[in-house]
Amino acid sequence: MAFVIGGLFAAGIYMMLRRSLVKLLIGLALLTQSVNLLIFDAAQLVRARIPIVPEGEHALLPPYADPLPQAFILTAIVISFGVTSFAVALAYRALRTVGTDDLDRIGETELS
Amino acid sequence: MTDLLLVLPVLIPMSTGILTLLAWRRRRLQRGLSLAGAAGLLAAGVALFAEVSGPGILSSQIGGWPAPFGITFVADLFSAVMVLVAGLVGFTVALYSLTSIDPILESFGYHPLYHFLLMGVSGAFLTGDLFNLYVWFEVMLVSSFVLMALGGGRRRTDGAVKYVTLNLLSSTLFLVALGILYGLAGTLNMADLAGKFAQVSASQPVGVLRMLPMLFLIAFGIKAAAFPLFFWLPASYHTPPIAISALFAGLLTKVGVYALIRVFSLIFVGDTAYTHTLILVIAGLTMVTGVFGAISQNEFRRILSFHIVSQIGYMIMGLGLGTPLGLAAAVFYIAHHIFVKTNLFLISGVVQRLGGTLDLRKLGGLYATRPVVAGLFLVPALSLAGVPPLSGFFAKLGLVQAGVADGRYLIVAVSLAVSLLTLYSMTKIWNEAFWKKAPEAGAREGARPDADLRAPLVPVALLAAVTVVVGLAAGPVFGVAERAGAQLAHPAGYIEAVLGGGSR
Amino acid sequence: MTSLILQVAVRVLMPLLLMFSVFLLVRGHNLPGGGFSGGLVAASAWALFAIVYGAGAARRALRVDPLTLIAAGLGTILASGAVGLVSGRPFLTGLWGALDLGAYGAWMVGTPLLFDFGVYLSVIGVVLTIIFVLEEE
């Protein structure tokens, strides 16, 4: 698990360091995925029951999974979904207005 | 009653956003709703402040789930002050945007986005849960992304790309920090963490314990535009329409500072010799780089953007001192900065309307033609530089006192020097835009020296009046800030309010 | 895109997907499912329609503006939260009541279901807004 996370982080950061805007977005997407895995891992990944009180019982039966990290990750996924779709639209617009996805060339406007 | 009061600052912008969405194609209705919603937020802020300044810290468990598990909304004095100021700025900028915003932007959903942004801001100020803070950050950021990119154009798209990338990166870091923190402590409720983190610290290697605060520092530092991660701010804040950049300048970075103060006064208090000294160093560097950046610029809004960076340094300095007085001064400074900076940005909008440009080399002679505008610029500008009797003077006075009391003379000296440089750069704007003779009368495109300014000047005058009043009534206002600072420095009351029973 | 296979398939798939999305929505409280996944399934049904017949036709078939859907969804969420507030409890408190359906037995209805319905509507609205706008470019 740690290797997967590390690999995803490395790939994400490598992509972000490229000059192309599209690759930058792919890098960001990879990073968010690796963070989701990291939360999962940090909160101890175990084989366990779902954290719902079974019928006829009055308390959770151990071992049960911690529901909070799953809720965190679900929220993070939803948010990153929204943000990524916006970023893709932005990249598309940048491509149309500037005519390139090369970050250096987009940045030339800075000087004027 | 408590429950209602605590969620109102979030509910009002949310319902306004929904209503303006429903009134999508009816522009006048949208504008009316927008203004009414902003006024409602201001009223809710006042009510919350009145309540909190009385008996003490309020809390409400959203959904009725008890504290360490569910989401808690908490308002101590600091949060209440922030919500109040956010409401004030939200209202004035809404007023200003009615007179200035491009109808095309309105048709792209300016008003709903504006209110969702305000919702994110007040949610971030009120939440008592770190993960929930992340969610509010995202609500705020997504709306700000869209506002930033609205309308297109080459420069705006460029600014938006930088802004989006850096902020996404910082959100990711924040999330990493959250994941690790949860793995260590098993909770993300801030009040709960305050106790749990200290317990966990005993059994963890010092490297882990230092890495976590650093991750938070970097994540919030990017959002707050602190040194060395400030560069996205001056690169993007001058591109969107005036009303939007005024709102951003006033509120967004301050949410980052708020989060820094919250986290470093509540959770990471075990290792202050390490973390808070580092924060002080960052504060000093932020001030200096910000102000030097401002001096080297020639464009009205860019100068102001760099000043935001330098002012962030002052706020972090209050946090780095860590004493109740230092925190009080930081609270006062944030509040002062929010309305002064918004005001300056709004004035830059007025100047742009008069002169058709914001390039200082091409502006001039506005004092002769428009003395009222010049006077209104002078009030926040001097306040920013810290000239008595305006609000900025007392904010800086508090910081200097706190620094001297703590024996940190170097940072005090730096902050005073930076004040002088701020004054210099404000004088530069004054000289160039208002005082010197107008350059060649060659008509520039978009310049309307005879524009009717009564409507846009109302919000500007309102904010200027606030600056003056806060300056004149500095005693009582600083008293409030001192109590907020005391609450921050001794978080027992905060923890008690969240965990000890709360409202249910 | 005018693929005959897709055109025929969509006619069968649309009702199935929409029914499945409602099923997901309703069973979501204690089992996998819920407003978000249900909304996504419904939105994907409409997206399929838009791919086959074009975004304009999909807009006409949907009858309401996706933006109105977002607003309605958020409004529903707000209302579900306000129920708790009105009855003197914190915002978003889950309240349950039984709805008697005669022969079908009692159905548990509560504000979490209302909340989920709001999520369902807003997810459809958001996804369709994005898809329609990109499709129409």
Short mmCIF file of C-alpha atoms in Angstrom, two decimals, chain B residues 20-21 23-28 30-31 97 101-113 146-147 150-151 244, chain C residues 65 67 129 133:
data_model
loop_
_atom_site.label_atom_id
_atom_site.label_comp_id
_atom_site.label_asym_id
_atom_site.label_seq_id
_atom_site.Cartn_x
_atom_site.Cartn_y
_atom_site.Cartn_z
CA THR B 20 -30.55 33.72 -7.23
CA LEU B 21 -30.04 30.47 -9.10
CA ALA B 23 -33.98 33.72 -10.71
CA TRP B 24 -31.36 32.90 -13.30
CA ARG B 25 -32.66 34.99 -16.18
CA ARG B 26 -34.25 37.82 -14.26
CA ARG B 27 -31.43 40.20 -13.64
CA ARG B 28 -33.14 42.82 -11.51
CA GLN B 30 -31.26 38.60 -8.85
CA ARG B 31 -29.65 41.87 -7.88
CA SER B 97 -20.86 45.23 -7.59
CA ILE B 101 -20.31 44.46 -12.55
CA ASP B 102 -20.58 43.61 -16.20
CA PRO B 103 -24.06 42.33 -17.14
CA ILE B 104 -22.42 39.50 -19.05
CA LEU B 105 -20.82 38.25 -15.87
CA GLU B 106 -24.16 38.49 -14.16
CA SER B 107 -25.66 36.27 -16.80
CA PHE B 108 -22.90 33.72 -16.13
CA GLY B 109 -24.01 33.35 -12.55
CA TYR B 110 -22.08 36.01 -10.69
CA HIS B 111 -24.63 36.39 -7.89
CA PRO B 112 -25.10 32.72 -6.94
CA LEU B 113 -21.34 32.19 -6.95
CA VAL B 146 -15.18 30.14 -11.16
CA LEU B 147 -15.43 33.81 -10.24
CA LEU B 150 -15.52 34.16 -15.29
CA GLY B 151 -15.72 36.01 -18.53
CA ILE B 244 -14.34 40.19 -7.24
CA ASP C 65 -33.16 23.52 -16.81
CA LEU C 67 -29.63 24.75 -13.09
CA THR C 129 -24.98 21.21 -16.67
CA VAL C 133 -22.37 22.86 -21.88
#
